[in-house]
Amino acid sequence: MKTVTELLRRNTSSNAMADDIMTRFYTCLNFRLEEKLAELTRIIDHSTPTKELQVLFPQLINNIFASSNGWNLKTVTCDNTRTNRYEFEALISFLEPQGPMFRLCYKLLSDPQYKYNLSLNVLPLDLRMSLERGRCPQFYSDLLVMDSQTMNVVALALNPFDYYIFNFALHLVNNAQQQSTWEHWNSAYFALACDYLMHFLPSDPNVSVLPHIPNYSGKVAMAAPLQTANRPLCSPSLLLIPDLCGMGNQHSSPQSQSRNEVWRSETVLQVFVDIWMSVEQFNARDVEVFQRSYQSMCSTPERVRTVRVLVKHIHSFSAKHQADTASRSSALRKYARQIMCARAYHYVRHLVTTWPLDASFRLVLELWLSLIQPWRYTNNTINQDRFPGYHHNQEESNVGALDASYTQFIAENFPSYTCIFQLVLPRFMRMELTAYKNAVMLFRLGKVFSQQHLVPILSNLEQAIKDNNFGLHHSPETSFNSSMHEQSYTYNGVPLHKWVAIAKQAITELNMSSTFEYEPIWGENKNYYGIEFLKKILEAKTSAENIVEEYSKKLSPKQKGTWASIKYWFMIGDTYEEELLLEEYKKVPTYLNASIRYFSSIFGLNEITLIPPDSVVGESLLENSSFANSTNFASSITQKLRTKPTKVSYMGDPDLMPITSYESTILVRIFYQIASKLNEIYREEFTNLWNREDYPGYVTREILERPCTIRTYVKDMANRQNIVTQELPPRLSLRKLGSHAFVIWVSLGYFFFKVFGFSGFFYTFILVVSWLIIVLTKSLLKYLNIMKA
């Protein structure tokens, strides 16, 4: 009887505890973010892995990543506002790799048989079609859920860790109700993505993924996939190649144990690559499917930037495969780059062909250049991407160089260099190269492809591919500028014939169209295109130099008339912005001049003998200025650029705008300190008065500056400009009192009153009273709706 009573008491206690967990969970979902995270942390840390937690887990995931009313991971940033910074830190603390969310995942792993189904309908279309057709990587082989009647794949059965990683990755590609992400580059989502890459794919081979989970056996060991003669051409599960990773023992037990040591790294790698780099291939038969999935296939700037971090980190992760003593981790490192490169080629190709023709293309360009330069990231750390204030100039220090060891990579990814290069060049033919940002992009492209060894290796491989009998002729030395009739496929002492078959195979397999035919870049039929491309750059350089000359004359004091001088002294001018624009214009000819040298080397042309002189180009621009000739549209744009820019505006704090020549430096700084102190003391009072709709509110709105949104450009160490947004409340501004014009007029008034025998105190009293009368009168007229507010 006593035993039955104890059992009843225990059951009652457990039911009460379960009800308590459920009640606390559903209640805290309605709390403010900080309170919600604190309560969820307490629930997770003080609960045992019960069925209630298993049931609540997917509901928590849905609450985090909901497209509407979620946790706003993509919009919460670490900016200067206290609220945003606190929310940012709270989210990072809860979702970091060893935070409460992952502690919950690891608790639920105690039952390896319990799985969460993820419907195939939420996956990107190309991944879904691969799973349905059975062409998926082996990573998914033990995750597929089949419909018992139709025998079609309908879902993926995932453990808690995999379920969270899938939902996290899908959150980036889900564009439903997504705001503009240009202002949210340093978002909580981006920071977490960097943290997950650094933690679960550590570049240092001596660092293991924490915490250790020795007893988990939820990942099923699989047989090694079949290999082709040269390399695996699909995306296999990279942990299943024991022969290549030095494992002679293929018994199931040690193989299962080895896979369970690195299964989290495998999940993060495979899921991030497959989902973030997903591309929906469009054809005429899939119009309806294309229209339904268009919203999810459009890449945002935030997604492109995140994918670039992924590419750079995988390059670094894969570079350490020889130094990794753990056989399974070594296999993952060795093939991680291969998994990524095939996906990245199609993703970058899609971006190049669909991205708008504007300066934001710099994001896509830098992603592509990161993909094709693995030697730059052998010792890469993404801290400079993760932390905005991280002082590490990776562009200048510890940068690897291209050498013969990367010939295999270039051959295996030959289309990533040549095919995309041929897609990018026509974009620059349609761009206005006198624009600063476009000139910088052209300079970056030329600088990368003109680095030593790259073009010679590519051109020799291309020449060998064109020859039906490639690899039969080998000369001891080959100069890039030597005649193509030599049929030589050796560069710098390194024979290339063994890589030609791989490069040719890569062209066939990465361009999965039966009608695709590779068009050589360095063939004789391309010389004309190279000459025309260089002509356009030279024309743009001449136009840019003319713009600088004309703009310099416009800003010269000798060219300013009397009225311009008066505007300059009485705060009406905008000289500061014009000077900034002039400094930007002056850099354009320098970038274009370097680009001419780079692309002359890339195409193997002599700029002196093949390009007309500057005078001829200049006359050609003047003679062909008709709008009817689309090839000379740049000339008309140049004429517009010579006019005064009217859309240049300062987006920062008006009180912190650089002191101009018509202001007194000392007075501006003194008045700023006074106003800042008053705004700090009376901030709440100012805000309350501003929001009032009675007469005092109208008076306040006449005195204070209106609330505004300011945007600050923060340049990180990768030379990207991130926009930080901040809301300024109603505030007092005394900036106008620091102008030379105000000082002059006040001084003249003082001397005028002195002449008639009035004291300085009386003069000050008159000024204050006059100002009050003007403010109160305008406020009254607006309050009575006589004057427009």
Short mmCIF file of N, CA and C in Angstrom, two decimals, residues 215-292:
data_model
loop_
_atom_site.label_atom_id
_atom_site.label_comp_id
_atom_site.label_asym_id
_atom_site.label_seq_id
_atom_site.Cartn_x
_atom_site.Cartn_y
_atom_site.Cartn_z
N ASN A 215 28.51 9.68 -26.03
CA ASN A 215 27.55 8.59 -26.00
C ASN A 215 26.48 8.68 -27.08
N TYR A 216 26.53 9.71 -27.92
CA TYR A 216 25.48 9.85 -28.94
C TYR A 216 25.75 8.91 -30.10
N SER A 217 24.75 8.16 -30.51
CA SER A 217 24.90 7.20 -31.62
C SER A 217 23.76 7.36 -32.61
N GLY A 218 23.36 8.58 -32.84
CA GLY A 218 22.21 8.82 -33.72
C GLY A 218 22.56 8.91 -35.19
N LYS A 219 23.85 9.00 -35.54
CA LYS A 219 24.25 9.06 -36.93
C LYS A 219 24.64 7.67 -37.41
N VAL A 220 24.04 7.25 -38.51
CA VAL A 220 24.26 5.90 -39.03
C VAL A 220 25.46 5.91 -39.95
N ALA A 221 26.36 4.95 -39.74
CA ALA A 221 27.52 4.84 -40.63
C ALA A 221 27.08 4.33 -41.99
N MET A 222 27.69 4.91 -43.05
CA MET A 222 27.31 4.54 -44.41
C MET A 222 28.54 4.10 -45.18
N ALA A 223 28.30 3.34 -46.23
CA ALA A 223 29.41 2.85 -47.06
C ALA A 223 29.99 3.99 -47.86
N ALA A 224 31.26 3.85 -48.24
CA ALA A 224 31.93 4.88 -49.02
C ALA A 224 31.30 4.98 -50.40
N PRO A 225 31.12 6.19 -50.92
CA PRO A 225 30.52 6.35 -52.24
C PRO A 225 31.49 5.97 -53.34
N LEU A 226 30.93 5.70 -54.51
CA LEU A 226 31.78 5.38 -55.66
C LEU A 226 32.50 6.63 -56.13
N GLN A 227 33.72 6.45 -56.60
CA GLN A 227 34.53 7.58 -57.04
C GLN A 227 34.78 7.48 -58.53
N THR A 228 34.92 8.65 -59.18
CA THR A 228 35.30 8.67 -60.57
C THR A 228 36.81 8.58 -60.66
N ALA A 229 37.31 8.56 -61.88
CA ALA A 229 38.75 8.39 -62.07
C ALA A 229 39.55 9.54 -61.49
N ASN A 230 38.99 10.73 -61.56
CA ASN A 230 39.75 11.91 -61.14
C ASN A 230 39.30 12.46 -59.80
N ARG A 231 38.00 12.57 -59.61
CA ARG A 231 37.50 13.17 -58.38
C ARG A 231 36.01 12.88 -58.28
N PRO A 232 35.43 12.93 -57.11
CA PRO A 232 33.98 12.79 -57.00
C PRO A 232 33.32 14.06 -57.52
N LEU A 233 32.31 13.89 -58.35
CA LEU A 233 31.75 15.04 -59.04
C LEU A 233 30.39 15.44 -58.51
N CYS A 234 29.85 14.70 -57.55
CA CYS A 234 28.64 15.14 -56.89
C CYS A 234 29.02 15.71 -55.55
N SER A 235 28.10 15.75 -54.65
CA SER A 235 28.40 16.25 -53.30
C SER A 235 28.18 15.12 -52.31
N PRO A 236 29.09 14.18 -52.20
CA PRO A 236 28.88 13.04 -51.30
C PRO A 236 29.04 13.43 -49.86
N SER A 237 28.67 12.51 -48.99
CA SER A 237 29.00 12.72 -47.59
C SER A 237 30.49 12.51 -47.44
N LEU A 238 31.18 13.53 -47.06
CA LEU A 238 32.63 13.52 -47.13
C LEU A 238 33.29 12.71 -46.03
N LEU A 239 32.50 12.23 -45.14
CA LEU A 239 33.08 11.47 -44.05
C LEU A 239 33.16 9.98 -44.38
N LEU A 240 32.80 9.63 -45.59
CA LEU A 240 32.60 8.21 -45.89
C LEU A 240 33.60 7.73 -46.93
N ILE A 241 34.84 8.20 -46.85
CA ILE A 241 35.85 7.79 -47.80
C ILE A 241 37.05 7.31 -47.01
N PRO A 242 36.98 6.15 -46.39
CA PRO A 242 38.04 5.70 -45.50
C PRO A 242 39.37 5.50 -46.21
N ASP A 243 39.35 5.09 -47.49
CA ASP A 243 40.60 4.85 -48.20
C ASP A 243 41.40 6.13 -48.37
N LEU A 244 40.70 7.25 -48.53
CA LEU A 244 41.38 8.51 -48.79
C LEU A 244 41.78 9.22 -47.52
N CYS A 245 41.24 8.84 -46.40
CA CYS A 245 41.58 9.51 -45.16
C CYS A 245 42.49 8.66 -44.28
N GLY A 246 43.00 7.58 -44.83
CA GLY A 246 44.00 6.80 -44.11
C GLY A 246 43.41 5.75 -43.20
N MET A 247 42.15 5.43 -43.36
CA MET A 247 41.53 4.42 -42.49
C MET A 247 41.49 3.09 -43.22
N GLY A 248 42.26 2.17 -42.79
CA GLY A 248 42.22 0.86 -43.41
C GLY A 248 41.13 -0.01 -42.83
N ASN A 249 40.77 0.22 -41.61
CA ASN A 249 39.75 -0.59 -40.92
C ASN A 249 38.38 -0.07 -41.27
N GLN A 250 37.56 -0.82 -41.94
CA GLN A 250 36.24 -0.38 -42.38
C GLN A 250 35.13 -1.08 -41.61
N HIS A 251 35.45 -1.59 -40.43
CA HIS A 251 34.39 -2.21 -39.63
C HIS A 251 33.39 -1.15 -39.21
N SER A 252 32.18 -1.55 -39.01
CA SER A 252 31.11 -0.60 -38.75
C SER A 252 31.29 0.13 -37.43
N SER A 253 31.80 -0.55 -36.43
CA SER A 253 31.88 0.08 -35.12
C SER A 253 32.81 1.28 -35.09
N PRO A 254 34.09 1.15 -35.47
CA PRO A 254 34.95 2.33 -35.45
C PRO A 254 34.51 3.39 -36.45
N GLN A 255 33.92 2.96 -37.58
CA GLN A 255 33.46 3.95 -38.54
C GLN A 255 32.32 4.77 -37.97
N SER A 256 31.39 4.09 -37.29
CA SER A 256 30.29 4.81 -36.67
C SER A 256 30.79 5.74 -35.58
N GLN A 257 31.76 5.24 -34.80
CA GLN A 257 32.30 6.07 -33.73
C GLN A 257 32.98 7.31 -34.31
N SER A 258 33.75 7.15 -35.40
CA SER A 258 34.45 8.28 -35.99
C SER A 258 33.48 9.30 -36.54
N ARG A 259 32.42 8.85 -37.15
CA ARG A 259 31.46 9.79 -37.70
C ARG A 259 30.75 10.56 -36.59
N ASN A 260 30.46 9.89 -35.51
CA ASN A 260 29.78 10.57 -34.41
C ASN A 260 30.64 11.63 -33.75
N GLU A 261 31.95 11.60 -33.99
CA GLU A 261 32.81 12.62 -33.42
C GLU A 261 32.70 13.95 -34.17
N VAL A 262 32.34 13.90 -35.45
CA VAL A 262 32.33 15.13 -36.26
C VAL A 262 31.00 15.35 -36.97
N TRP A 263 29.94 14.70 -36.52
CA TRP A 263 28.68 14.83 -37.24
C TRP A 263 28.12 16.23 -37.19
N ARG A 264 28.41 16.98 -36.12
CA ARG A 264 27.92 18.37 -36.05
C ARG A 264 28.61 19.24 -37.10
N SER A 265 29.90 19.03 -37.31
CA SER A 265 30.61 19.77 -38.35
C SER A 265 30.06 19.43 -39.72
N GLU A 266 29.78 18.15 -39.93
CA GLU A 266 29.22 17.72 -41.22
C GLU A 266 27.87 18.37 -41.47
N THR A 267 27.04 18.45 -40.45
CA THR A 267 25.72 19.06 -40.59
C THR A 267 25.83 20.53 -40.95
N VAL A 268 26.63 21.27 -40.20
CA VAL A 268 26.76 22.70 -40.46
C VAL A 268 27.30 22.95 -41.86
N LEU A 269 28.30 22.19 -42.27
CA LEU A 269 28.87 22.37 -43.60
C LEU A 269 27.85 22.07 -44.69
N GLN A 270 27.23 20.90 -44.64
CA GLN A 270 26.33 20.48 -45.71
C GLN A 270 25.08 21.36 -45.77
N VAL A 271 24.50 21.68 -44.64
CA VAL A 271 23.25 22.44 -44.62
C VAL A 271 23.51 23.89 -45.06
N PHE A 272 24.54 24.53 -44.55
CA PHE A 272 24.81 25.92 -44.93
C PHE A 272 25.10 26.02 -46.43
N VAL A 273 25.88 25.09 -46.96
CA VAL A 273 26.21 25.14 -48.39
C VAL A 273 24.97 24.87 -49.24
N ASP A 274 24.21 23.84 -48.90
CA ASP A 274 23.06 23.46 -49.72
C ASP A 274 21.95 24.51 -49.70
N ILE A 275 21.74 25.16 -48.58
CA ILE A 275 20.62 26.09 -48.46
C ILE A 275 21.03 27.50 -48.83
N TRP A 276 22.14 27.99 -48.30
CA TRP A 276 22.53 29.37 -48.59
C TRP A 276 22.91 29.57 -50.05
N MET A 277 23.43 28.53 -50.70
CA MET A 277 23.84 28.66 -52.10
C MET A 277 22.84 28.03 -53.05
N SER A 278 21.61 27.87 -52.61
CA SER A 278 20.59 27.27 -53.46
C SER A 278 20.25 28.20 -54.62
N VAL A 279 20.06 27.60 -55.77
CA VAL A 279 19.71 28.35 -56.99
C VAL A 279 18.63 27.58 -57.72
N GLU A 280 17.53 28.25 -58.03
CA GLU A 280 16.47 27.62 -58.80
C GLU A 280 16.75 27.81 -60.29
N GLN A 281 16.97 26.72 -61.00
CA GLN A 281 17.21 26.79 -62.43
C GLN A 281 15.88 27.00 -63.14
N PHE A 282 15.84 28.01 -63.99
CA PHE A 282 14.59 28.37 -64.67
C PHE A 282 14.61 27.88 -66.10
N ASN A 283 13.49 27.29 -66.52
CA ASN A 283 13.30 27.00 -67.94
C ASN A 283 11.83 27.20 -68.27
N ALA A 284 11.53 27.13 -69.53
CA ALA A 284 10.17 27.48 -70.00
C ALA A 284 9.10 26.57 -69.41
N ARG A 285 9.47 25.35 -69.04
CA ARG A 285 8.47 24.42 -68.52
C ARG A 285 8.17 24.66 -67.05
N ASP A 286 9.00 25.44 -66.38
CA ASP A 286 8.84 25.64 -64.94
C ASP A 286 8.42 27.06 -64.60
N VAL A 287 7.62 27.68 -65.46
CA VAL A 287 7.25 29.08 -65.23
C VAL A 287 6.48 29.24 -63.93
N GLU A 288 5.51 28.37 -63.71
CA GLU A 288 4.69 28.48 -62.50
C GLU A 288 5.52 28.22 -61.26
N VAL A 289 6.36 27.20 -61.31
CA VAL A 289 7.23 26.91 -60.17
C VAL A 289 8.18 28.07 -59.93
N PHE A 290 8.71 28.64 -60.99
CA PHE A 290 9.63 29.77 -60.87
C PHE A 290 8.94 30.96 -60.21
N GLN A 291 7.70 31.24 -60.61
CA GLN A 291 6.97 32.36 -60.03
C GLN A 291 6.67 32.13 -58.56
N ARG A 292 6.35 30.88 -58.17
CA ARG A 292 6.04 30.60 -56.78
C ARG A 292 7.27 30.73 -55.90
#
